[in-house]
XYZ file of C-alpha atoms in Angstrom:
476
model
C -6.190 -19.730 -70.870
C -4.425 -16.429 -71.251
C -7.316 -14.682 -69.474
C -7.082 -17.069 -66.484
C -3.331 -16.581 -66.338
C -3.794 -12.814 -66.259
C -6.454 -13.105 -63.539
C -4.219 -15.428 -61.435
C -1.267 -13.098 -61.893
C -3.465 -10.177 -60.851
C -4.586 -11.984 -57.693
C -1.013 -12.880 -56.799
C 0.039 -9.295 -57.357
C -2.871 -8.116 -55.252
C -1.905 -10.511 -52.429
C 1.710 -9.397 -52.659
C 0.531 -5.808 -52.536
C -1.616 -6.540 -49.457
C 1.274 -8.310 -47.777
C 3.529 -5.402 -48.626
C 1.056 -2.931 -47.237
C 0.666 -5.023 -44.080
C 4.445 -5.306 -43.746
C 4.847 -1.548 -44.162
C 2.022 -0.873 -41.708
C 3.539 -3.185 -39.091
C 6.995 -1.767 -39.718
C 5.666 1.737 -39.155
C 3.892 0.586 -35.995
C 7.062 -1.074 -34.713
C 9.067 2.025 -35.610
C 6.817 4.393 -33.714
C 6.591 1.921 -30.813
C 10.395 1.797 -30.690
C 10.630 5.586 -30.810
C 8.051 5.828 -28.015
C 9.986 3.322 -25.907
C 13.240 5.225 -26.429
C 11.569 8.497 -25.453
C 10.038 6.793 -22.406
C 13.467 5.517 -21.401
C 14.885 9.051 -21.561
C 11.854 10.346 -19.670
C 12.205 7.683 -16.989
C 15.903 8.385 -16.531
C 15.243 12.109 -16.287
C 12.348 11.586 -13.833
C 14.358 9.402 -11.481
C 17.480 11.542 -11.824
C 15.487 14.565 -10.643
C 14.007 12.521 -7.796
C 17.500 11.296 -6.842
C 18.754 14.870 -6.659
C 15.737 16.216 -4.729
C 15.322 13.188 -2.490
C 18.968 12.236 -1.976
C 21.546 14.882 -2.764
C 19.646 17.843 -1.293
C 18.716 16.095 2.006
C 22.313 14.886 2.360
C 23.701 18.411 2.003
C 21.056 19.832 4.348
C 21.789 17.133 6.934
C 25.528 17.822 6.815
C 24.793 21.512 7.404
C 22.506 20.647 10.338
C 25.112 18.379 11.919
C 27.754 21.049 11.587
C 25.365 23.633 13.077
C 24.596 21.357 16.053
C 28.280 20.848 16.778
C 29.144 24.512 16.304
C 26.271 25.802 18.450
C 27.064 23.375 21.235
C 30.766 24.283 21.094
C 30.079 28.043 21.150
C 27.650 27.662 24.054
C 30.377 25.853 25.972
C 33.103 28.377 25.122
C 30.813 31.253 26.117
C 30.139 29.596 29.482
C 26.461 28.695 28.902
C 27.381 24.990 29.203
C 30.261 23.227 30.884
C 32.748 21.029 29.061
C 31.477 17.849 30.685
C 27.964 18.527 29.341
C 29.421 19.275 25.914
C 31.343 16.007 25.796
C 28.293 14.077 27.024
C 26.053 15.633 24.369
C 28.503 14.873 21.547
C 28.957 11.311 22.783
C 25.188 10.725 23.039
C 24.559 12.147 19.587
C 27.299 10.024 18.009
C 26.235 6.907 19.889
C 22.533 7.393 19.113
C 23.376 7.931 15.450
C 25.535 4.837 15.222
C 23.050 2.539 16.982
C 19.776 3.820 15.473
C 19.715 1.297 12.612
C 20.364 -1.525 15.076
C 17.425 -0.335 17.196
C 15.212 -0.316 14.099
C 16.191 -3.851 13.127
C 15.786 -5.241 16.647
C 13.255 -3.351 18.758
C 11.485 -1.899 15.708
C 11.093 -5.336 14.161
C 9.817 -6.791 17.427
C 7.297 -3.977 17.887
C 5.927 -3.738 14.356
C 2.682 -5.682 13.806
C 2.882 -6.996 17.379
C -0.777 -6.438 18.290
C -2.641 -9.435 19.680
C -6.296 -9.169 20.616
C -8.119 -10.701 23.535
C -10.071 -13.767 22.451
C -8.841 -13.854 18.851
C -9.288 -17.259 17.254
C -8.019 -18.822 14.034
C -10.938 -20.001 11.886
C -9.359 -20.971 8.570
C -6.106 -21.138 6.624
C -5.126 -21.813 3.036
C -1.780 -21.672 1.240
C -1.446 -17.902 1.611
C -3.983 -16.478 4.042
C -5.330 -16.960 7.531
C -8.767 -15.942 8.813
C -8.961 -14.823 12.435
C -12.036 -13.969 14.470
C -11.615 -11.113 16.963
C -14.552 -10.508 19.318
C -15.709 -7.011 20.239
C -14.210 -5.551 23.408
C -15.740 -6.416 26.760
C -18.229 -3.798 27.843
C -18.792 -2.383 24.348
C -22.346 -2.203 23.039
C -22.498 -5.192 20.668
C -23.266 -4.302 17.070
C -24.894 -6.585 14.545
C -22.427 -5.356 11.948
C -19.090 -7.197 11.882
C -16.033 -6.033 9.950
C -14.437 -8.354 7.385
C -10.924 -7.056 6.710
C -9.379 -8.042 3.386
C -5.647 -8.273 3.943
C -3.013 -9.715 1.662
C -0.415 -8.420 -0.743
C 0.687 -4.933 0.224
C 4.191 -3.454 -0.134
C 5.842 -3.445 3.316
C 3.148 -5.976 4.426
C -0.432 -5.852 5.612
C 0.869 -6.096 9.191
C 0.455 -2.319 9.385
C -3.139 -2.814 10.606
C -1.618 -4.453 13.728
C 1.015 -1.693 13.980
C 1.266 -1.499 17.796
C -0.959 -2.613 20.683
C -1.525 1.060 21.493
C -1.984 2.160 17.869
C -3.687 -0.185 15.437
C -6.668 -0.333 13.094
C -8.972 -3.027 14.493
C -9.265 -1.572 18.007
C -11.279 1.337 16.636
C -14.037 -1.070 15.573
C -13.747 -3.493 18.477
C -14.242 -0.719 21.034
C -17.431 0.274 19.244
C -18.876 -3.230 19.548
C -18.002 -4.531 16.078
C -16.408 -7.962 15.871
C -13.635 -8.317 13.298
C -12.876 -11.110 10.849
C -9.291 -10.528 9.735
C -8.085 -12.155 6.528
C -4.323 -11.619 6.520
C -1.239 -12.895 4.757
C -0.066 -15.697 7.033
C 3.652 -15.099 6.645
C 6.425 -13.686 4.491
C 8.051 -15.115 1.368
C 10.340 -17.335 3.425
C 7.543 -18.903 5.456
C 5.076 -19.452 2.581
C 6.527 -22.102 0.225
C 4.447 -21.106 -2.829
C 4.353 -17.368 -2.174
C 4.894 -16.465 -5.837
C 2.102 -18.768 -7.045
C -0.607 -16.431 -5.784
C -2.653 -15.030 -8.667
C -5.504 -12.548 -8.850
C -8.007 -15.373 -9.349
C -6.682 -17.293 -6.341
C -6.829 -14.139 -4.244
C -10.499 -13.589 -5.165
C -11.261 -17.237 -4.462
C -9.606 -16.877 -1.051
C -11.769 -13.868 -0.185
C -14.800 -15.833 -1.373
C -14.077 -18.838 0.834
C -13.135 -16.760 3.863
C -16.163 -14.467 3.672
C -18.280 -17.611 3.472
C -16.642 -18.991 6.618
C -16.962 -15.654 8.424
C -20.612 -15.288 7.351
C -21.466 -18.690 8.784
C -19.537 -17.944 11.986
C -21.408 -14.622 12.228
C -24.675 -16.609 12.302
C -25.742 -15.565 8.841
C -25.598 -11.830 9.485
C -24.258 -9.640 6.690
C -20.896 -7.957 7.224
C -18.934 -4.847 6.306
C -16.085 -5.697 3.910
C -13.095 -3.366 4.188
C -9.721 -2.804 2.546
C -6.931 -0.371 3.531
C -4.738 1.346 0.917
C -3.930 -1.083 -1.927
C -6.070 -3.731 -0.259
C -9.136 -1.654 -1.118
C -9.155 -2.750 -4.759
C -8.621 -6.334 -3.646
C -11.721 -6.048 -1.453
C -13.732 -4.439 -4.244
C -12.323 -7.049 -6.614
C -14.310 -9.714 -4.758
C -17.512 -7.640 -4.891
C -17.024 -7.175 -8.646
C -16.008 -10.742 -9.485
C -18.518 -12.468 -7.171
C -21.600 -10.212 -7.020
C -24.016 -12.991 -6.043
C -21.854 -14.142 -3.124
C -21.081 -10.543 -2.088
C -24.764 -9.607 -2.076
C -25.568 -12.576 0.154
C -22.830 -11.810 2.744
C -21.980 -8.103 2.515
C -24.065 -5.031 3.282
C -21.394 -2.299 3.206
C -18.063 -2.077 1.349
C -15.634 0.428 2.885
C -12.202 1.460 1.673
C -9.627 3.556 3.515
C -7.091 5.691 1.584
C -7.430 3.294 -1.354
C -6.193 4.128 -4.876
C -9.367 2.977 -6.652
C -8.233 4.478 -9.942
C -4.464 4.358 -9.600
C -3.966 6.516 -12.696
C -5.209 9.503 -10.677
C -2.733 9.218 -7.811
C -0.426 11.901 -9.163
C 3.217 11.204 -8.398
C 2.874 7.413 -8.079
C 0.942 7.164 -11.336
C 3.506 9.381 -13.050
C 6.299 7.081 -11.887
C 4.476 4.011 -13.233
C 3.784 5.570 -16.637
C 7.450 6.542 -16.999
C 8.502 2.892 -17.223
C 8.995 1.661 -20.816
C 6.903 -1.416 -21.627
C 9.948 -3.480 -22.591
C 11.472 -2.950 -19.126
C 8.280 -3.988 -17.344
C 7.840 -7.005 -19.627
C 11.454 -8.062 -19.053
C 11.139 -7.707 -15.283
C 7.861 -9.637 -15.137
C 9.207 -12.388 -17.413
C 12.388 -12.866 -15.384
C 10.438 -12.817 -12.118
C 7.957 -15.353 -13.482
C 10.735 -17.706 -14.552
C 12.624 -17.442 -11.255
C 10.828 -16.643 -8.001
C 7.310 -15.938 -9.239
C 7.271 -12.514 -7.587
C 8.591 -9.000 -8.148
C 11.312 -8.112 -5.669
C 10.229 -5.946 -2.778
C 13.364 -3.884 -3.274
C 12.301 -2.906 -6.805
C 8.889 -1.837 -5.549
C 10.406 0.090 -2.653
C 12.863 1.957 -4.853
C 10.130 3.008 -7.266
C 7.926 4.325 -4.466
C 10.775 5.915 -2.521
C 12.151 7.702 -5.575
C 8.700 8.857 -6.669
C 7.974 10.314 -3.222
C 11.565 11.435 -2.564
C 11.576 9.336 0.571
C 14.667 7.168 0.299
C 17.237 9.317 2.138
C 16.043 8.451 5.699
C 16.541 4.747 4.889
C 20.166 5.138 3.811
C 22.965 4.460 6.350
C 23.708 8.174 6.596
C 19.993 8.969 6.861
C 19.667 6.521 9.740
C 22.684 8.092 11.438
C 21.167 11.569 11.096
C 17.886 10.415 12.651
C 19.747 9.021 15.634
C 21.935 12.123 15.913
C 18.831 14.326 16.099
C 17.318 12.071 18.769
C 20.185 11.674 21.214
C 17.883 10.132 23.851
C 18.246 6.836 21.977
C 21.757 6.609 23.439
C 20.175 5.704 26.786
C 18.015 2.876 25.401
C 19.233 -0.540 26.463
C 16.036 -2.616 26.428
C 12.646 -2.328 24.804
C 11.089 -1.233 28.093
C 13.265 1.902 28.015
C 11.409 3.242 24.982
C 8.971 6.115 25.347
C 5.579 5.907 23.531
C 6.941 8.228 20.825
C 10.066 6.090 20.388
C 7.975 2.924 20.099
C 6.007 4.482 17.242
C 9.163 5.784 15.615
C 11.080 2.503 15.642
C 8.065 0.413 14.589
C 7.448 2.801 11.709
C 11.085 2.885 10.665
C 11.133 -0.916 10.492
C 7.799 -1.058 8.651
C 9.108 1.058 5.732
C 12.634 -0.371 5.855
C 14.230 -2.183 2.891
C 14.617 -5.281 5.070
C 10.900 -5.508 5.805
C 9.872 -4.673 2.257
C 12.066 -7.482 0.929
C 10.113 -9.944 3.078
C 6.914 -9.090 1.235
C 7.437 -8.950 -2.531
C 4.462 -8.932 -4.907
C 3.545 -12.047 -6.940
C 3.900 -11.335 -10.657
C 0.207 -11.649 -11.518
C -0.802 -9.282 -8.718
C 1.963 -6.886 -9.823
C 0.614 -6.911 -13.394
C -2.845 -6.066 -12.072
C -1.537 -3.193 -9.932
C 0.586 -1.853 -12.785
C -2.416 -1.692 -15.095
C -4.489 0.068 -12.425
C -1.824 2.773 -12.109
C -0.910 3.094 -15.784
C -4.273 2.543 -17.535
C -6.716 3.203 -14.709
C -10.484 2.731 -14.823
C -12.469 4.216 -17.706
C -15.597 6.352 -17.390
C -17.856 3.297 -17.653
C -16.097 1.646 -14.716
C -14.237 -0.985 -16.742
C -11.209 -2.312 -14.861
C -8.085 -3.492 -16.755
C -8.374 -6.972 -15.239
C -10.374 -10.161 -15.693
C -11.457 -12.905 -13.315
C -11.218 -16.383 -14.856
C -11.383 -14.864 -18.325
C -14.377 -12.592 -17.625
C -13.834 -8.836 -17.869
C -14.363 -6.838 -14.684
C -16.378 -3.658 -14.317
C -17.807 -1.584 -11.476
C -21.113 -1.806 -13.314
C -21.490 -5.356 -11.949
C -21.961 -4.501 -8.233
C -23.855 -1.358 -9.256
C -26.484 -3.347 -11.144
C -26.378 -6.741 -9.433
C -26.100 -5.817 -5.740
C -27.630 -3.414 -3.228
C -24.355 -2.986 -1.331
C -23.616 0.488 0.055
C -20.107 1.828 -0.572
C -17.931 4.260 1.409
C -14.444 5.678 0.896
C -12.366 7.500 3.529
C -9.467 9.782 2.598
C -7.076 12.196 4.297
C -6.578 15.662 2.810
C -2.923 15.497 3.934
C -2.271 12.147 2.244
C 0.761 12.528 -0.045
C 0.430 9.000 -1.361
C -3.229 8.579 -2.373
C -5.295 11.701 -3.143
C -9.064 11.479 -2.718
C -9.621 12.169 -6.424
C -8.564 8.583 -7.124
C -12.070 7.547 -5.988
C -13.825 9.985 -8.326
C -15.129 7.103 -10.441
C -17.046 5.763 -7.439
C -18.872 9.075 -6.992
C -19.722 9.265 -10.698
C -21.025 5.716 -11.023
C -22.639 4.947 -7.677
C -24.095 8.334 -6.831
C -25.963 8.199 -3.517
C -24.873 4.593 -2.977
C -21.318 5.830 -2.447
C -20.375 7.970 0.566
C -17.146 9.894 0.016
C -15.481 11.252 3.165
C -12.393 13.480 3.248
C -10.904 14.284 6.668
C -8.976 17.605 6.496
C -6.263 16.726 9.037
C -5.709 13.043 8.183
C -2.716 11.569 6.375
C -2.202 8.165 4.803
C -1.774 6.202 8.027
C -3.547 8.525 10.452
C -6.429 6.072 10.732
C -3.954 3.547 12.186
C -1.283 5.579 13.980
C -3.516 8.177 15.633
C -6.158 6.424 17.771
C -6.947 9.679 19.565
C -8.576 11.150 16.441
C -11.224 8.413 16.541
C -12.404 9.642 19.946
C -15.821 11.217 19.437
C -15.127 13.622 22.314
C -11.890 14.889 20.799
C -12.417 18.421 19.393
C -9.820 17.629 16.722
C -11.204 14.163 16.040
C -12.397 12.722 12.736
C -15.651 14.293 11.651
C -17.631 12.381 10.639
C -16.378 9.370 12.546
C -15.819 6.461 10.114
C -17.519 3.931 12.407
C -20.584 6.151 12.615
C -20.713 6.456 8.830
C -20.376 2.696 8.370
C -23.024 1.851 10.975
C -25.450 4.358 9.452
C -24.972 2.788 6.021
C -25.380 -0.668 7.518
C -28.684 0.355 9.116
C -30.200 1.413 5.775
């Protein structure tokens, strides 16, 4: 009896000891986690404080100096007799007026111009709660290609309408004029026009691509297509190929991405900004968003990106005034027809990256979680992606082993947002099945805003031409 009592006491003591050890271990873990979070908070504050100074205070001071210089130079030229007083007064009036009305021009003419492209013969094929699928036939007179482009649009900060930027400068025309029909899957509205905007999840997005590629494939008479994604839409396009390899193999022959952060952790400044955020802040933001709207505010996303890239000053009221002051010709604009080609591009672009437009297109919480992990954790050397589809882990090994799809990635050497190294994992894993193209003179939106560089006869054009690369891969 005494022996059993001793044994029982020993077991209880052992259990208490184990519990104590576990408690101490967890306490230590919590302690170091708390310390890490505190240090991250200091690091984040320091990071954004530096960005605020470099991207806000310095440009403000420089702009004030420039304004003073403009006024002084103009005044001295007048006093010295190089200009007359009437011209001086007119110049000052035009500069002041252009500065004061520039923001209004952005929010009226810029809004009307941005994403205004309509294509001849385009036809709506399908809609669901979030997306629309439109068929756009190749241009009249172009040599018809068997390959058709399937564009994966959707959730993108500032909206996926950038591919329809302007009738004279857009993305799809470059394929249509080469004889490729386009199937455009696009977000069908903003948060105010889509009742369940925040209910979109990663799984539902993949299912939407699945259904719409099926519809496009049937409409294309059973001919395989080229699936494509621009910028952040690239990983949404590849997400379908990874999650649905059987369906992708049946419908897709080439997967092309343009300036896409495949491994977001290798995007430099943007990745640094994401890793600066303490986990408790992200968790709090996601939880509140999930309980309220279902999406992360576009303003929060814009601020993070603008601070990281030091690009917020031009969007401030004073920044807008300075832009107008420097472009006094805007004082003469009364109607949209008065705009020059350069002014059309300027106003459309200013609206595109404006806080007002960004707020129309927030990011659903589940998509935001996915993007955050891509930028903070990235993709490991085996191609494992920090995301699952319907509970199944995702990896680039799936399309590598289960499909024969050819892959291509196009990047601009002057892209400040997404460096080409972010696609390094594709080169390592896919080898000859991945074609990596870096254009020395291209920036992040050059493929959309600069149609002249797609001209094969342009000495300064894109070499190699992306359409040529895609068609060659398709012909394999």
